[in-house]
PDB file of C-alpha atoms in Angstrom:
ATOM      1  CA  UNK X  11     -19.156 -19.302 -15.915  1.00  0.00           C
ATOM      2  CA  UNK X  12     -16.788 -22.133 -14.957  1.00  0.00           C
ATOM      3  CA  UNK X  13     -13.737 -24.088 -16.064  1.00  0.00           C
ATOM      4  CA  UNK X  14     -11.763 -27.125 -14.952  1.00  0.00           C
ATOM      5  CA  UNK X  15      -8.014 -27.120 -14.269  1.00  0.00           C
ATOM      6  CA  UNK X  16      -6.214 -30.460 -14.146  1.00  0.00           C
ATOM      7  CA  UNK X  17      -2.605 -31.360 -13.304  1.00  0.00           C
ATOM      8  CA  UNK X  18      -1.091 -34.588 -14.635  1.00  0.00           C
ATOM      9  CA  UNK X  19       2.131 -36.341 -13.689  1.00  0.00           C
ATOM     10  CA  UNK X  20       4.772 -37.092 -16.385  1.00  0.00           C
ATOM     11  CA  UNK X  21       3.243 -40.562 -16.685  1.00  0.00           C
ATOM     12  CA  UNK X  22      -0.237 -39.117 -17.210  1.00  0.00           C
ATOM     13  CA  UNK X  23      -1.686 -39.785 -13.759  1.00  0.00           C
ATOM     14  CA  UNK X  24      -4.019 -37.127 -12.403  1.00  0.00           C
ATOM     15  CA  UNK X  25      -2.532 -35.180  -9.482  1.00  0.00           C
ATOM     16  CA  UNK X  26      -5.551 -32.967  -9.005  1.00  0.00           C
ATOM     17  CA  UNK X  27      -8.608 -31.637 -10.812  1.00  0.00           C
ATOM     18  CA  UNK X  28     -10.190 -28.367  -9.709  1.00  0.00           C
ATOM     19  CA  UNK X  29     -13.561 -27.104 -10.904  1.00  0.00           C
ATOM     20  CA  UNK X  30     -13.600 -23.305 -10.715  1.00  0.00           C
ATOM     21  CA  UNK X  31     -16.893 -21.380 -10.700  1.00  0.00           C
ATOM     22  CA  UNK X  32     -16.997 -17.633 -11.331  1.00  0.00           C
ATOM     23  CA  UNK X  33     -19.881 -15.196 -11.112  1.00  0.00           C
ATOM     24  CA  UNK X  34     -19.586 -14.189 -14.791  1.00  0.00           C
ATOM     25  CA  UNK X  35     -18.836 -15.923 -18.083  1.00  0.00           C
ATOM     26  CA  UNK X  36     -15.141 -16.760 -18.306  1.00  0.00           C
ATOM     27  CA  UNK X  37     -12.828 -18.014 -21.063  1.00  0.00           C
ATOM     28  CA  UNK X  38      -9.306 -19.158 -20.164  1.00  0.00           C
ATOM     29  CA  UNK X  39      -6.732 -18.043 -22.741  1.00  0.00           C
ATOM     30  CA  UNK X  40      -3.433 -19.253 -21.285  1.00  0.00           C
ATOM     31  CA  UNK X  41      -1.888 -21.194 -18.394  1.00  0.00           C
ATOM     32  CA  UNK X  42       1.603 -21.240 -16.890  1.00  0.00           C
ATOM     33  CA  UNK X  43       3.470 -22.258 -13.734  1.00  0.00           C
ATOM     34  CA  UNK X  44       6.046 -20.582 -11.505  1.00  0.00           C
ATOM     35  CA  UNK X  45       9.245 -21.881  -9.887  1.00  0.00           C
ATOM     36  CA  UNK X  46       7.310 -23.111  -6.830  1.00  0.00           C
ATOM     37  CA  UNK X  47       4.912 -25.247  -8.841  1.00  0.00           C
ATOM     38  CA  UNK X  48       1.951 -22.887  -8.555  1.00  0.00           C
ATOM     39  CA  UNK X  49      -0.352 -22.735 -11.573  1.00  0.00           C
ATOM     40  CA  UNK X  50      -1.595 -19.410 -12.917  1.00  0.00           C
ATOM     41  CA  UNK X  51      -4.379 -19.082 -15.471  1.00  0.00           C
ATOM     42  CA  UNK X  52      -5.493 -15.971 -17.310  1.00  0.00           C
ATOM     43  CA  UNK X  53      -8.431 -15.254 -19.562  1.00  0.00           C
ATOM     44  CA  UNK X  54     -11.372 -13.033 -20.400  1.00  0.00           C
ATOM     45  CA  UNK X  55     -14.353 -12.466 -18.135  1.00  0.00           C
ATOM     46  CA  UNK X  56     -17.600 -11.015 -19.487  1.00  0.00           C
ATOM     47  CA  UNK X  57     -18.971  -8.779 -16.733  1.00  0.00           C
ATOM     48  CA  UNK X  58     -22.680  -7.970 -16.924  1.00  0.00           C
ATOM     49  CA  UNK X  59     -23.969  -4.514 -15.998  1.00  0.00           C
ATOM     50  CA  UNK X  60     -27.348  -3.612 -14.546  1.00  0.00           C
ATOM     51  CA  UNK X  61     -28.305  -1.772 -17.751  1.00  0.00           C
ATOM     52  CA  UNK X  62     -27.842  -4.965 -19.786  1.00  0.00           C
ATOM     53  CA  UNK X  63     -24.478  -4.035 -21.264  1.00  0.00           C
ATOM     54  CA  UNK X  64     -21.174  -5.555 -20.249  1.00  0.00           C
ATOM     55  CA  UNK X  65     -17.396  -5.320 -20.235  1.00  0.00           C
ATOM     56  CA  UNK X  66     -14.681  -7.776 -21.142  1.00  0.00           C
ATOM     57  CA  UNK X  67     -11.961  -7.788 -18.488  1.00  0.00           C
ATOM     58  CA  UNK X  68      -8.682  -9.540 -17.759  1.00  0.00           C
ATOM     59  CA  UNK X  69      -8.983 -12.221 -15.087  1.00  0.00           C
ATOM     60  CA  UNK X  70      -5.983 -13.988 -13.542  1.00  0.00           C
ATOM     61  CA  UNK X  71      -6.237 -16.875 -11.060  1.00  0.00           C
ATOM     62  CA  UNK X  72      -3.408 -18.486  -9.105  1.00  0.00           C
ATOM     63  CA  UNK X  73      -3.601 -22.031  -7.733  1.00  0.00           C
ATOM     64  CA  UNK X  74      -1.242 -23.765  -5.303  1.00  0.00           C
ATOM     65  CA  UNK X  75       0.517 -26.996  -6.395  1.00  0.00           C
ATOM     66  CA  UNK X  76      -2.352 -28.870  -4.708  1.00  0.00           C
ATOM     67  CA  UNK X  77      -4.942 -27.066  -6.832  1.00  0.00           C
ATOM     68  CA  UNK X  78      -6.224 -24.724  -4.106  1.00  0.00           C
ATOM     69  CA  UNK X  79      -7.167 -21.237  -5.269  1.00  0.00           C
ATOM     70  CA  UNK X  80      -4.642 -18.724  -3.914  1.00  0.00           C
ATOM     71  CA  UNK X  81      -5.880 -15.451  -5.416  1.00  0.00           C
ATOM     72  CA  UNK X  82      -7.997 -14.027  -8.215  1.00  0.00           C
ATOM     73  CA  UNK X  83      -7.428 -10.629  -9.814  1.00  0.00           C
ATOM     74  CA  UNK X  84      -9.586  -8.776 -12.302  1.00  0.00           C
ATOM     75  CA  UNK X  85      -8.511  -5.799 -14.370  1.00  0.00           C
ATOM     76  CA  UNK X  86     -10.919  -3.664 -16.345  1.00  0.00           C
ATOM     77  CA  UNK X  87     -11.162  -0.192 -17.818  1.00  0.00           C
ATOM     78  CA  UNK X  88     -14.611   1.384 -17.793  1.00  0.00           C
ATOM     79  CA  UNK X  89     -16.032   1.555 -21.341  1.00  0.00           C
ATOM     80  CA  UNK X  90     -13.172  -0.570 -22.692  1.00  0.00           C
ATOM     81  CA  UNK X  91     -12.976  -4.294 -23.486  1.00  0.00           C
ATOM     82  CA  UNK X  92      -9.758  -5.912 -22.215  1.00  0.00           C
ATOM     83  CA  UNK X  93      -8.735  -9.091 -24.055  1.00  0.00           C
ATOM     84  CA  UNK X  94      -5.715 -10.898 -22.600  1.00  0.00           C
ATOM     85  CA  UNK X  95      -3.829 -13.366 -24.805  1.00  0.00           C
ATOM     86  CA  UNK X  96      -0.913 -14.754 -22.774  1.00  0.00           C
ATOM     87  CA  UNK X  97       0.768 -15.093 -19.378  1.00  0.00           C
ATOM     88  CA  UNK X  98       4.297 -15.663 -18.063  1.00  0.00           C
ATOM     89  CA  UNK X  99       6.339 -15.738 -14.843  1.00  0.00           C
ATOM     90  CA  UNK X 100       9.933 -14.838 -13.935  1.00  0.00           C
ATOM     91  CA  UNK X 101      12.506 -16.424 -11.610  1.00  0.00           C
ATOM     92  CA  UNK X 102      11.044 -14.494  -8.654  1.00  0.00           C
ATOM     93  CA  UNK X 103       7.524 -15.867  -9.323  1.00  0.00           C
ATOM     94  CA  UNK X 104       6.100 -12.527 -10.472  1.00  0.00           C
ATOM     95  CA  UNK X 105       3.232 -12.852 -12.950  1.00  0.00           C
ATOM     96  CA  UNK X 106       2.912 -10.965 -16.241  1.00  0.00           C
ATOM     97  CA  UNK X 107      -0.039 -10.822 -18.631  1.00  0.00           C
ATOM     98  CA  UNK X 108      -0.526  -9.009 -21.919  1.00  0.00           C
ATOM     99  CA  UNK X 109      -3.241  -8.387 -24.472  1.00  0.00           C
ATOM    100  CA  UNK X 110      -5.312  -5.652 -26.086  1.00  0.00           C
ATOM    101  CA  UNK X 111      -7.629  -3.035 -24.617  1.00  0.00           C
ATOM    102  CA  UNK X 112     -10.383  -1.952 -27.021  1.00  0.00           C
ATOM    103  CA  UNK X 113     -12.575   1.164 -26.610  1.00  0.00           C
ATOM    104  CA  UNK X 114     -16.354   1.202 -26.867  1.00  0.00           C
ATOM    105  CA  UNK X 115     -16.135   4.629 -28.489  1.00  0.00           C
ATOM    106  CA  UNK X 116     -13.854   4.144 -31.484  1.00  0.00           C
ATOM    107  CA  UNK X 117     -14.560   7.683 -32.658  1.00  0.00           C
ATOM    108  CA  UNK X 118     -12.433   9.239 -29.913  1.00  0.00           C
ATOM    109  CA  UNK X 119     -10.158   6.338 -28.822  1.00  0.00           C
ATOM    110  CA  UNK X 120      -8.230   3.484 -30.430  1.00  0.00           C
ATOM    111  CA  UNK X 121      -7.203   0.052 -29.177  1.00  0.00           C
ATOM    112  CA  UNK X 122      -3.877  -0.298 -27.342  1.00  0.00           C
ATOM    113  CA  UNK X 123      -1.413  -2.885 -26.053  1.00  0.00           C
ATOM    114  CA  UNK X 124      -2.028  -3.576 -22.340  1.00  0.00           C
ATOM    115  CA  UNK X 125       0.608  -5.339 -20.204  1.00  0.00           C
ATOM    116  CA  UNK X 126       0.364  -5.916 -16.432  1.00  0.00           C
ATOM    117  CA  UNK X 127       2.707  -7.203 -13.725  1.00  0.00           C
ATOM    118  CA  UNK X 128       1.527  -8.844 -10.470  1.00  0.00           C
ATOM    119  CA  UNK X 129       3.638  -9.791  -7.471  1.00  0.00           C
ATOM    120  CA  UNK X 130       3.596 -13.446  -6.286  1.00  0.00           C
ATOM    121  CA  UNK X 131       0.870 -12.458  -3.802  1.00  0.00           C
ATOM    122  CA  UNK X 132      -1.298 -10.839  -6.490  1.00  0.00           C
ATOM    123  CA  UNK X 133      -0.452  -7.177  -5.905  1.00  0.00           C
ATOM    124  CA  UNK X 134      -0.462  -5.257  -9.185  1.00  0.00           C
ATOM    125  CA  UNK X 135       2.977  -3.657  -9.594  1.00  0.00           C
ATOM    126  CA  UNK X 136       2.300  -1.770 -12.824  1.00  0.00           C
ATOM    127  CA  UNK X 137       0.266  -1.634 -16.014  1.00  0.00           C
ATOM    128  CA  UNK X 138       1.547  -0.279 -19.321  1.00  0.00           C
ATOM    129  CA  UNK X 139      -0.300   0.705 -22.471  1.00  0.00           C
ATOM    130  CA  UNK X 140       1.135   1.362 -25.911  1.00  0.00           C
ATOM    131  CA  UNK X 141       0.007   2.678 -29.289  1.00  0.00           C
ATOM    132  CA  UNK X 142       2.209   4.049 -32.050  1.00  0.00           C
ATOM    133  CA  UNK X 143      -0.157   6.884 -32.896  1.00  0.00           C
ATOM    134  CA  UNK X 144      -3.389   8.260 -31.444  1.00  0.00           C
ATOM    135  CA  UNK X 145      -5.213   7.545 -34.716  1.00  0.00           C
ATOM    136  CA  UNK X 146      -4.065   3.934 -35.206  1.00  0.00           C
ATOM    137  CA  UNK X 147      -5.486   0.774 -33.680  1.00  0.00           C
ATOM    138  CA  UNK X 148      -3.018  -1.553 -31.935  1.00  0.00           C
ATOM    139  CA  UNK X 149      -3.332  -5.294 -31.251  1.00  0.00           C
ATOM    140  CA  UNK X 150      -1.038  -7.687 -29.367  1.00  0.00           C
ATOM    141  CA  UNK X 151      -0.087 -10.937 -31.167  1.00  0.00           C
ATOM    142  CA  UNK X 152       2.558 -12.423 -28.878  1.00  0.00           C
ATOM    143  CA  UNK X 153       4.265 -12.066 -25.527  1.00  0.00           C
ATOM    144  CA  UNK X 154       7.287 -13.499 -23.674  1.00  0.00           C
ATOM    145  CA  UNK X 155       8.988 -13.152 -20.270  1.00  0.00           C
ATOM    146  CA  UNK X 156      12.563 -14.133 -19.416  1.00  0.00           C
ATOM    147  CA  UNK X 157      13.877 -15.280 -16.020  1.00  0.00           C
ATOM    148  CA  UNK X 158      14.947 -11.739 -15.055  1.00  0.00           C
ATOM    149  CA  UNK X 159      11.484 -10.345 -15.704  1.00  0.00           C
ATOM    150  CA  UNK X 160      12.138  -8.638 -19.030  1.00  0.00           C
ATOM    151  CA  UNK X 161       8.962  -8.604 -21.096  1.00  0.00           C
ATOM    152  CA  UNK X 162       8.681  -8.524 -24.873  1.00  0.00           C
ATOM    153  CA  UNK X 163       5.383  -7.816 -26.638  1.00  0.00           C
ATOM    154  CA  UNK X 164       4.748  -8.065 -30.378  1.00  0.00           C
ATOM    155  CA  UNK X 165       1.788  -6.823 -32.372  1.00  0.00           C
ATOM    156  CA  UNK X 166       0.555  -4.328 -34.911  1.00  0.00           C
ATOM    157  CA  UNK X 167      -0.037  -0.629 -34.469  1.00  0.00           C
ATOM    158  CA  UNK X 168      -1.532   1.094 -37.482  1.00  0.00           C
ATOM    159  CA  UNK X 169       0.885   0.674 -40.376  1.00  0.00           C
ATOM    160  CA  UNK X 170       3.653  -0.860 -38.267  1.00  0.00           C
ATOM    161  CA  UNK X 171       4.649  -4.251 -36.912  1.00  0.00           C
ATOM    162  CA  UNK X 172       5.913  -3.536 -33.375  1.00  0.00           C
ATOM    163  CA  UNK X 173       8.341  -5.339 -31.056  1.00  0.00           C
ATOM    164  CA  UNK X 174       8.387  -3.706 -27.607  1.00  0.00           C
ATOM    165  CA  UNK X 175      10.565  -4.685 -24.632  1.00  0.00           C
ATOM    166  CA  UNK X 176      10.051  -3.631 -20.975  1.00  0.00           C
ATOM    167  CA  UNK X 177      12.236  -4.063 -17.918  1.00  0.00           C
ATOM    168  CA  UNK X 178      10.895  -5.951 -14.885  1.00  0.00           C
ATOM    169  CA  UNK X 179      10.087  -2.522 -13.398  1.00  0.00           C
ATOM    170  CA  UNK X 180       7.947  -1.565 -16.391  1.00  0.00           C
ATOM    171  CA  UNK X 181      10.450   0.802 -18.021  1.00  0.00           C
ATOM    172  CA  UNK X 182      10.453   0.706 -21.822  1.00  0.00           C
ATOM    173  CA  UNK X 183      13.880  -0.677 -22.800  1.00  0.00           C
ATOM    174  CA  UNK X 184      13.586  -0.551 -26.571  1.00  0.00           C
ATOM    175  CA  UNK X 185      11.123  -0.676 -29.432  1.00  0.00           C
ATOM    176  CA  UNK X 186      11.414  -1.718 -33.074  1.00  0.00           C
ATOM    177  CA  UNK X 187       8.837  -0.827 -35.718  1.00  0.00           C
ATOM    178  CA  UNK X 188       8.651  -2.180 -39.249  1.00  0.00           C
ATOM    179  CA  UNK X 189       6.636  -0.149 -41.752  1.00  0.00           C
ATOM    180  CA  UNK X 190       4.252  -2.221 -43.837  1.00  0.00           C
ATOM    181  CA  UNK X 191       4.607  -0.272 -47.119  1.00  0.00           C
ATOM    182  CA  UNK X 192       3.617  -2.924 -49.705  1.00  0.00           C
ATOM    183  CA  UNK X 193       3.878  -5.790 -47.219  1.00  0.00           C
ATOM    184  CA  UNK X 194       2.114  -7.079 -44.139  1.00  0.00           C
ATOM    185  CA  UNK X 195       3.736  -8.871 -41.184  1.00  0.00           C
ATOM    186  CA  UNK X 196       1.754 -10.853 -38.629  1.00  0.00           C
ATOM    187  CA  UNK X 197       3.976 -11.918 -35.735  1.00  0.00           C
ATOM    188  CA  UNK X 198       2.921 -15.195 -34.148  1.00  0.00           C
ATOM    189  CA  UNK X 199       5.614 -15.930 -31.582  1.00  0.00           C
ATOM    190  CA  UNK X 200       8.336 -14.219 -29.544  1.00  0.00           C
ATOM    191  CA  UNK X 201      10.933 -15.903 -27.300  1.00  0.00           C
ATOM    192  CA  UNK X 202      14.101 -15.098 -25.364  1.00  0.00           C
ATOM    193  CA  UNK X 203      17.185 -17.283 -25.742  1.00  0.00           C
ATOM    194  CA  UNK X 204      19.628 -18.112 -22.923  1.00  0.00           C
ATOM    195  CA  UNK X 205      21.881 -15.185 -23.923  1.00  0.00           C
ATOM    196  CA  UNK X 206      19.122 -12.608 -23.527  1.00  0.00           C
ATOM    197  CA  UNK X 207      18.458 -12.185 -27.238  1.00  0.00           C
ATOM    198  CA  UNK X 208      14.901 -11.823 -28.528  1.00  0.00           C
ATOM    199  CA  UNK X 209      13.614 -13.807 -31.518  1.00  0.00           C
ATOM    200  CA  UNK X 210      10.394 -12.904 -33.298  1.00  0.00           C
ATOM    201  CA  UNK X 211       8.739 -14.995 -35.996  1.00  0.00           C
ATOM    202  CA  UNK X 212       5.566 -14.772 -38.014  1.00  0.00           C
ATOM    203  CA  UNK X 213       4.138 -14.506 -41.511  1.00  0.00           C
ATOM    204  CA  UNK X 214       5.209 -11.982 -44.135  1.00  0.00           C
ATOM    205  CA  UNK X 215       2.566 -11.176 -46.773  1.00  0.00           C
ATOM    206  CA  UNK X 216       3.455  -9.373 -49.983  1.00  0.00           C
ATOM    207  CA  UNK X 217       1.782  -8.657 -53.309  1.00  0.00           C
ATOM    208  CA  UNK X 218       3.490  -9.263 -56.665  1.00  0.00           C
ATOM    209  CA  UNK X 219       0.616  -7.873 -58.667  1.00  0.00           C
ATOM    210  CA  UNK X 220      -3.012  -7.000 -58.020  1.00  0.00           C
ATOM    211  CA  UNK X 221      -4.162 -10.620 -58.237  1.00  0.00           C
ATOM    212  CA  UNK X 222      -1.544 -12.601 -56.324  1.00  0.00           C
ATOM    213  CA  UNK X 223      -0.572 -12.476 -52.642  1.00  0.00           C
ATOM    214  CA  UNK X 224       2.470 -14.453 -51.477  1.00  0.00           C
ATOM    215  CA  UNK X 225       3.607 -15.422 -47.988  1.00  0.00           C
ATOM    216  CA  UNK X 226       7.024 -16.060 -46.446  1.00  0.00           C
ATOM    217  CA  UNK X 227       8.088 -17.043 -42.941  1.00  0.00           C
ATOM    218  CA  UNK X 228       9.582 -13.980 -41.253  1.00  0.00           C
ATOM    219  CA  UNK X 229      12.195 -14.226 -38.454  1.00  0.00           C
ATOM    220  CA  UNK X 230      14.139 -11.413 -36.770  1.00  0.00           C
ATOM    221  CA  UNK X 231      16.651 -11.629 -33.936  1.00  0.00           C
ATOM    222  CA  UNK X 232      17.578  -8.775 -31.563  1.00  0.00           C
ATOM    223  CA  UNK X 233      20.276  -8.469 -28.935  1.00  0.00           C
ATOM    224  CA  UNK X 234      19.465  -7.357 -25.376  1.00  0.00           C
ATOM    225  CA  UNK X 235      19.747  -3.683 -26.408  1.00  0.00           C
ATOM    226  CA  UNK X 236      17.244  -4.088 -29.249  1.00  0.00           C
ATOM    227  CA  UNK X 237      19.761  -3.997 -32.115  1.00  0.00           C
ATOM    228  CA  UNK X 238      18.806  -6.227 -35.051  1.00  0.00           C
ATOM    229  CA  UNK X 239      21.219  -9.148 -35.409  1.00  0.00           C
ATOM    230  CA  UNK X 240      19.567 -10.635 -38.479  1.00  0.00           C
ATOM    231  CA  UNK X 241      16.327 -10.782 -40.477  1.00  0.00           C
ATOM    232  CA  UNK X 242      15.400 -13.815 -42.562  1.00  0.00           C
ATOM    233  CA  UNK X 243      12.586 -14.650 -44.967  1.00  0.00           C
ATOM    234  CA  UNK X 244      11.875 -18.266 -45.884  1.00  0.00           C
ATOM    235  CA  UNK X 245       9.655 -19.203 -48.823  1.00  0.00           C
ATOM    236  CA  UNK X 246      10.321 -22.913 -49.170  1.00  0.00           C
ATOM    237  CA  UNK X 247      13.080 -25.310 -50.282  1.00  0.00           C
ATOM    238  CA  UNK X 248      15.975 -23.418 -51.835  1.00  0.00           C
ATOM    239  CA  UNK X 249      15.268 -20.269 -49.842  1.00  0.00           C
ATOM    240  CA  UNK X 250      18.481 -18.532 -48.653  1.00  0.00           C
TER     241      UNK X 250
END
């Protein structure tokens, strides 16, 4: 139920070390900083109930540049497990986190993308969920934020690889879905470039026959409007 956060100088000298104790079991998944030098950590907290059961919830903790705790925010859905994977900030020091929310009752509900925005003071501005279809499970694989606060989330939803982009206000800007058919794509990373384009990369799995599965490196680039600029597959030296 604790973790240690440490800040080092460029030369490796310790600036501060803060031991954080929480009332429940906690696992930190990702750490970032904002333009003011504050550090923000996010992870999964396992909250125990009186009946012996428990929930997994998002937990986000902000520290000042001196390592003093500024605020802590939890987010949970009753009878759902919430598993955050990554965190980012924009030029205005807003905080964004994204991951997957998973139902206890998988007979009536399916897992969904779950993305949240907090203000610099820890006020939740919005939360957004996504699934391609009510019958298909969805899982987040990657997440990125640009300086303006645009958010891009990648993952799988049923039979589709999904790239989803939100505005800083939480409005869905565009979405791209790639049908699996005879292939499988697992996105591992998404980034924005300085021109506002989005680049997604991951692994492309495909089957030649029943006994052999091959993999390529998959990369796709989008412009700010979500139009595909190019798609490339790399399978080793000599690949075009």
